[in-house]
Amino acid sequence: MVLAFKVFEVIEPRDLGILASKLRDVAIIEEAEIDGRTVETGIAVRELQLEEDKLRGVFEESFVATFRYRDEYFKVPISVETPFEFYVHGDRVFLILEAKKQRANRLAGFVGEIVSAKKGSVVEAELSHETLKAMYESNPEGTKVIFFDNVRLPGIEKLSLYGEQLANTELYQKYLQLGTIWYIVYETEEGIVIGVTRNCVVTVFSRVDPETALEIIRERIIPKTLPLPGREEE
């Protein structure tokens, strides 16, 4: 099963204890009625656990979905769980959400509203074009896909290299002159295939457990992220 994550950086607060106190018992709940039955909808923080350098938990989102069966429509209550982890790296704090991009962005915005009165307290983590370039050039044989954006060709937004094309160093150099690397899929030394974008969307294609995927993000991705503007000297 493919695992999807997105990594964010917390500007403030950068203390796990404070983050835990602000998130503990958070629940924004409403009631809805389905066929005479009252159900709860909304979002709540569950299973919050504070460790030495991590704060883990689960966002539980509940809502009512409508399904069609032939000419009938049925309303069904649904709950979706999204595991999350705040992780301390040096003097920085990162938020890792196990979710696809759209849900991860929405939940990161929710976290920002809960933990700080200042707008923009949780922002996307970023990798540089140079970092993705180095990841490919250090292991070209293990690279599966490269996407380029910011392409300076009329009518073309993205360029890509797949499979045997990646062995064509002349084509790779040409694409580097035309754009910047946005996305790379590569195989780690342990044989795990992952995809990474510059805004730290991480997709693990190999069959691994979530903890193994998180360990890759902590050790291979987060240390390579760009420092926030104004904090380069910290």
Tab-separated table of C-alpha atoms in Angstrom:
chain	number	residue	atom	x	y	z
A	1	MET	CA	0.000	0.000	0.000
A	2	VAL	CA	1.295	3.432	-0.957
A	3	LEU	CA	1.843	5.761	2.024
A	4	ALA	CA	1.480	9.519	1.566
A	5	PHE	CA	2.918	12.206	3.857
A	6	LYS	CA	3.499	15.922	3.857
A	7	VAL	CA	6.018	17.757	6.027
A	8	PHE	CA	5.502	21.226	7.508
A	9	GLU	CA	7.589	23.409	9.798
A	10	VAL	CA	6.208	25.005	12.958
A	11	ILE	CA	7.306	28.618	13.370
A	12	GLU	CA	5.766	28.948	16.824
A	13	PRO	CA	5.506	27.576	19.410
A	14	ARG	CA	8.625	25.428	19.145
A	15	ASP	CA	8.092	23.591	22.418
A	16	LEU	CA	6.474	20.152	22.385
A	17	GLY	CA	5.029	20.625	25.859
A	18	ILE	CA	3.232	23.803	24.798
A	19	LEU	CA	2.017	22.153	21.594
A	20	ALA	CA	0.691	19.224	23.620
A	21	SER	CA	-1.162	21.515	26.031
A	22	LYS	CA	-2.806	23.395	23.155
A	23	LEU	CA	-3.859	20.261	21.267
A	24	ARG	CA	-4.915	18.079	24.178
A	25	ASP	CA	-8.681	17.447	24.274
A	26	VAL	CA	-9.285	19.669	21.228
A	27	ALA	CA	-12.650	18.773	19.712
A	28	ILE	CA	-14.882	20.829	17.429
A	29	ILE	CA	-18.057	18.778	17.276
A	30	GLU	CA	-21.511	19.317	15.794
A	31	GLU	CA	-24.509	17.028	15.598
A	32	ALA	CA	-26.302	15.766	12.522
A	33	GLU	CA	-29.372	13.584	12.163
A	34	ILE	CA	-29.547	10.583	9.839
A	35	ASP	CA	-32.809	8.643	9.644
A	36	GLY	CA	-33.753	9.604	13.174
A	37	ARG	CA	-30.299	8.876	14.566
A	38	THR	CA	-28.081	11.632	15.963
A	39	VAL	CA	-24.396	11.425	15.025
A	40	GLU	CA	-21.415	13.637	15.791
A	41	THR	CA	-19.467	15.370	13.037
A	42	GLY	CA	-16.368	17.548	13.182
A	43	ILE	CA	-12.740	17.108	14.164
A	44	ALA	CA	-11.028	15.924	17.335
A	45	VAL	CA	-7.498	15.159	18.515
A	46	ARG	CA	-7.068	11.606	19.772
A	47	GLU	CA	-4.285	9.447	21.251
A	48	LEU	CA	-1.928	12.336	22.042
A	49	GLN	CA	1.441	11.041	23.285
A	50	LEU	CA	4.411	13.211	24.263
A	51	GLU	CA	7.857	11.631	23.920
A	52	GLU	CA	11.366	13.052	24.262
A	53	ASP	CA	11.635	14.499	20.754
A	54	LYS	CA	8.187	13.714	19.364
A	55	LEU	CA	4.534	14.516	19.918
A	56	ARG	CA	2.244	11.994	18.263
A	57	GLY	CA	-1.484	11.819	17.845
A	58	VAL	CA	-4.388	11.273	15.494
A	59	PHE	CA	-6.830	13.713	13.934
A	60	GLU	CA	-10.269	12.139	13.720
A	61	GLU	CA	-12.567	13.825	11.209
A	62	SER	CA	-16.214	12.758	11.100
A	63	PHE	CA	-18.731	13.804	8.477
A	64	VAL	CA	-21.852	12.651	6.655
A	65	ALA	CA	-21.409	11.343	3.113
A	66	THR	CA	-24.118	10.656	0.553
A	67	PHE	CA	-23.933	7.483	-1.542
A	68	ARG	CA	-26.056	6.495	-4.522
A	69	TYR	CA	-27.372	2.983	-5.061
A	70	ARG	CA	-29.343	2.855	-8.314
A	71	ASP	CA	-32.109	5.425	-7.836
A	72	GLU	CA	-31.699	5.735	-4.082
A	73	TYR	CA	-29.425	7.969	-2.042
A	74	PHE	CA	-28.163	7.053	1.402
A	75	LYS	CA	-26.480	9.221	4.008
A	76	VAL	CA	-23.744	7.481	5.974
A	77	PRO	CA	-21.603	8.789	8.863
A	78	ILE	CA	-17.889	8.358	8.177
A	79	SER	CA	-14.777	8.888	10.295
A	80	VAL	CA	-11.309	9.362	8.800
A	81	GLU	CA	-8.174	9.194	10.944
A	82	THR	CA	-4.956	11.037	10.087
A	83	PRO	CA	-1.892	10.202	12.200
A	84	PHE	CA	0.431	13.131	12.887
A	85	GLU	CA	3.800	13.694	14.508
A	86	PHE	CA	5.636	16.794	15.674
A	87	TYR	CA	9.348	16.070	15.464
A	88	VAL	CA	12.233	18.091	16.910
A	89	HIS	CA	15.321	18.435	14.721
A	90	GLY	CA	17.931	20.713	16.273
A	91	ASP	CA	16.137	23.920	17.205
A	92	ARG	CA	13.410	23.335	14.623
A	93	VAL	CA	10.035	21.607	14.977
A	94	PHE	CA	8.391	19.806	12.084
A	95	LEU	CA	4.853	18.519	11.634
A	96	ILE	CA	4.527	15.287	9.648
A	97	LEU	CA	1.013	14.403	8.501
A	98	GLU	CA	0.213	10.986	7.075
A	99	ALA	CA	-2.171	12.215	4.402
A	100	LYS	CA	-2.344	13.266	0.787
A	101	LYS	CA	-1.601	16.874	-0.075
A	102	GLN	CA	-5.093	18.372	0.090
A	103	ARG	CA	-6.026	16.919	3.469
A	104	ALA	CA	-2.541	17.556	4.855
A	105	ASN	CA	-2.740	21.236	3.874
A	106	ARG	CA	-6.162	21.594	5.482
A	107	LEU	CA	-5.085	19.926	8.722
A	108	ALA	CA	-1.856	21.940	8.886
A	109	GLY	CA	-3.966	25.094	8.636
A	110	PHE	CA	-6.169	23.793	11.451
A	111	VAL	CA	-3.104	23.124	13.619
A	112	GLY	CA	-1.818	26.635	12.975
A	113	GLU	CA	-5.098	28.146	14.163
A	114	ILE	CA	-5.084	26.049	17.343
A	115	VAL	CA	-1.468	26.455	18.462
A	116	SER	CA	-0.859	30.146	17.732
A	117	ALA	CA	-2.742	33.415	17.441
A	118	LYS	CA	-0.398	34.487	14.644
A	119	LYS	CA	-1.256	33.673	11.052
A	120	GLY	CA	1.255	31.462	9.269
A	121	SER	CA	2.568	29.685	12.357
A	122	VAL	CA	2.738	26.422	10.383
A	123	VAL	CA	4.290	26.562	6.910
A	124	GLU	CA	5.335	24.116	4.214
A	125	ALA	CA	8.783	22.645	4.621
A	126	GLU	CA	10.887	23.047	1.485
A	127	LEU	CA	13.708	21.280	-0.295
A	128	SER	CA	15.843	23.148	-2.794
A	129	HIS	CA	16.271	22.288	-6.454
A	130	GLU	CA	19.949	21.745	-5.653
A	131	THR	CA	19.068	19.156	-2.996
A	132	LEU	CA	16.898	17.131	-5.370
A	133	LYS	CA	19.583	17.465	-8.034
A	134	ALA	CA	22.192	16.081	-5.615
A	135	MET	CA	19.872	13.210	-4.646
A	136	TYR	CA	19.674	12.161	-8.291
A	137	GLU	CA	23.325	12.683	-9.147
A	138	SER	CA	24.491	10.691	-6.111
A	139	ASN	CA	22.389	7.706	-7.190
A	140	PRO	CA	21.395	7.949	-10.876
A	141	GLU	CA	20.955	4.178	-11.199
A	142	GLY	CA	18.422	4.160	-8.367
A	143	THR	CA	16.361	7.051	-9.733
A	144	LYS	CA	13.062	6.154	-11.404
A	145	VAL	CA	11.468	9.493	-12.353
A	146	ILE	CA	12.364	13.197	-12.453
A	147	PHE	CA	9.906	16.040	-13.076
A	148	PHE	CA	11.042	19.566	-13.922
A	149	ASP	CA	8.912	22.693	-13.487
A	150	ASN	CA	9.441	26.421	-14.167
A	151	VAL	CA	10.131	25.335	-17.737
A	152	ARG	CA	11.220	28.154	-20.019
A	153	LEU	CA	9.466	26.816	-23.103
A	154	PRO	CA	6.230	28.353	-24.433
A	155	GLY	CA	3.189	26.199	-23.722
A	156	ILE	CA	5.101	23.639	-21.630
A	157	GLU	CA	4.715	23.621	-17.847
A	158	LYS	CA	6.605	20.444	-16.945
A	159	LEU	CA	9.216	18.114	-18.385
A	160	SER	CA	9.904	14.572	-17.229
A	161	LEU	CA	12.495	11.820	-17.492
A	162	TYR	CA	11.566	8.163	-17.009
A	163	GLY	CA	13.431	4.878	-17.023
A	164	GLU	CA	16.050	4.630	-19.751
A	165	GLN	CA	15.838	8.376	-20.405
A	166	LEU	CA	17.560	8.936	-17.047
A	167	ALA	CA	20.723	7.336	-18.414
A	168	ASN	CA	20.854	10.025	-21.110
A	169	THR	CA	23.085	12.565	-19.357
A	170	GLU	CA	22.899	14.941	-22.324
A	171	LEU	CA	19.093	15.084	-22.126
A	172	TYR	CA	19.256	15.521	-18.340
A	173	GLN	CA	21.674	18.460	-18.675
A	174	LYS	CA	19.450	20.027	-21.326
A	175	TYR	CA	16.393	19.805	-19.054
A	176	LEU	CA	18.397	21.330	-16.193
A	177	GLN	CA	19.024	24.367	-18.381
A	178	LEU	CA	15.313	24.657	-19.158
A	179	GLY	CA	13.785	24.157	-15.703
A	180	THR	CA	14.209	23.175	-12.065
A	181	ILE	CA	13.656	19.774	-10.453
A	182	TRP	CA	10.247	19.570	-8.789
A	183	TYR	CA	9.830	15.849	-8.086
A	184	ILE	CA	12.066	12.816	-7.926
A	185	VAL	CA	11.334	9.130	-7.389
A	186	TYR	CA	14.304	7.101	-6.243
A	187	GLU	CA	15.306	3.933	-4.418
A	188	THR	CA	17.086	4.172	-1.067
A	189	GLU	CA	20.058	2.023	-0.079
A	190	GLU	CA	17.597	-0.260	1.709
A	191	GLY	CA	15.635	-0.796	-1.512
A	192	ILE	CA	12.675	1.404	-0.531
A	193	VAL	CA	11.191	3.465	-3.371
A	194	ILE	CA	10.053	6.964	-2.408
A	195	GLY	CA	8.941	10.097	-4.214
A	196	VAL	CA	9.729	13.605	-2.941
A	197	THR	CA	8.647	17.057	-4.127
A	198	ARG	CA	10.279	20.387	-3.324
A	199	ASN	CA	7.406	21.247	-0.967
A	200	CYS	CA	7.985	18.014	0.967
A	201	VAL	CA	5.182	15.806	-0.237
A	202	VAL	CA	6.618	12.344	0.397
A	203	THR	CA	5.164	9.189	-1.158
A	204	VAL	CA	6.456	5.766	-0.135
A	205	PHE	CA	5.743	3.271	-2.906
A	206	SER	CA	7.341	0.210	-1.318
A	207	ARG	CA	5.421	-1.944	1.124
A	208	VAL	CA	6.647	-0.738	4.515
A	209	ASP	CA	4.976	0.080	7.817
A	210	PRO	CA	4.272	3.733	8.681
A	211	GLU	CA	7.033	3.839	11.320
A	212	THR	CA	9.654	2.835	8.740
A	213	ALA	CA	8.361	5.546	6.421
A	214	LEU	CA	8.522	8.110	9.229
A	215	GLU	CA	12.090	7.094	10.007
A	216	ILE	CA	13.055	7.770	6.381
A	217	ILE	CA	11.434	11.204	6.571
A	218	ARG	CA	13.184	12.030	9.854
A	219	GLU	CA	16.614	10.854	8.704
A	220	ARG	CA	16.654	11.486	4.934
A	221	ILE	CA	14.257	14.364	4.243
A	222	ILE	CA	13.964	16.708	7.228
A	223	PRO	CA	17.735	17.316	7.645
A	224	LYS	CA	17.855	18.492	4.014
A	225	THR	CA	15.043	21.056	4.296
A	226	LEU	CA	15.748	24.735	3.790
A	227	PRO	CA	15.943	26.901	6.938
A	228	LEU	CA	13.182	29.432	7.365
A	229	PRO	CA	14.024	32.952	6.143
A	230	GLY	CA	15.761	34.909	8.891
A	231	ARG	CA	16.825	31.782	10.791
A	232	GLU	CA	19.824	30.808	8.698
A	233	GLU	CA	22.181	31.916	11.453
A	234	GLU	CA	20.353	30.211	14.342
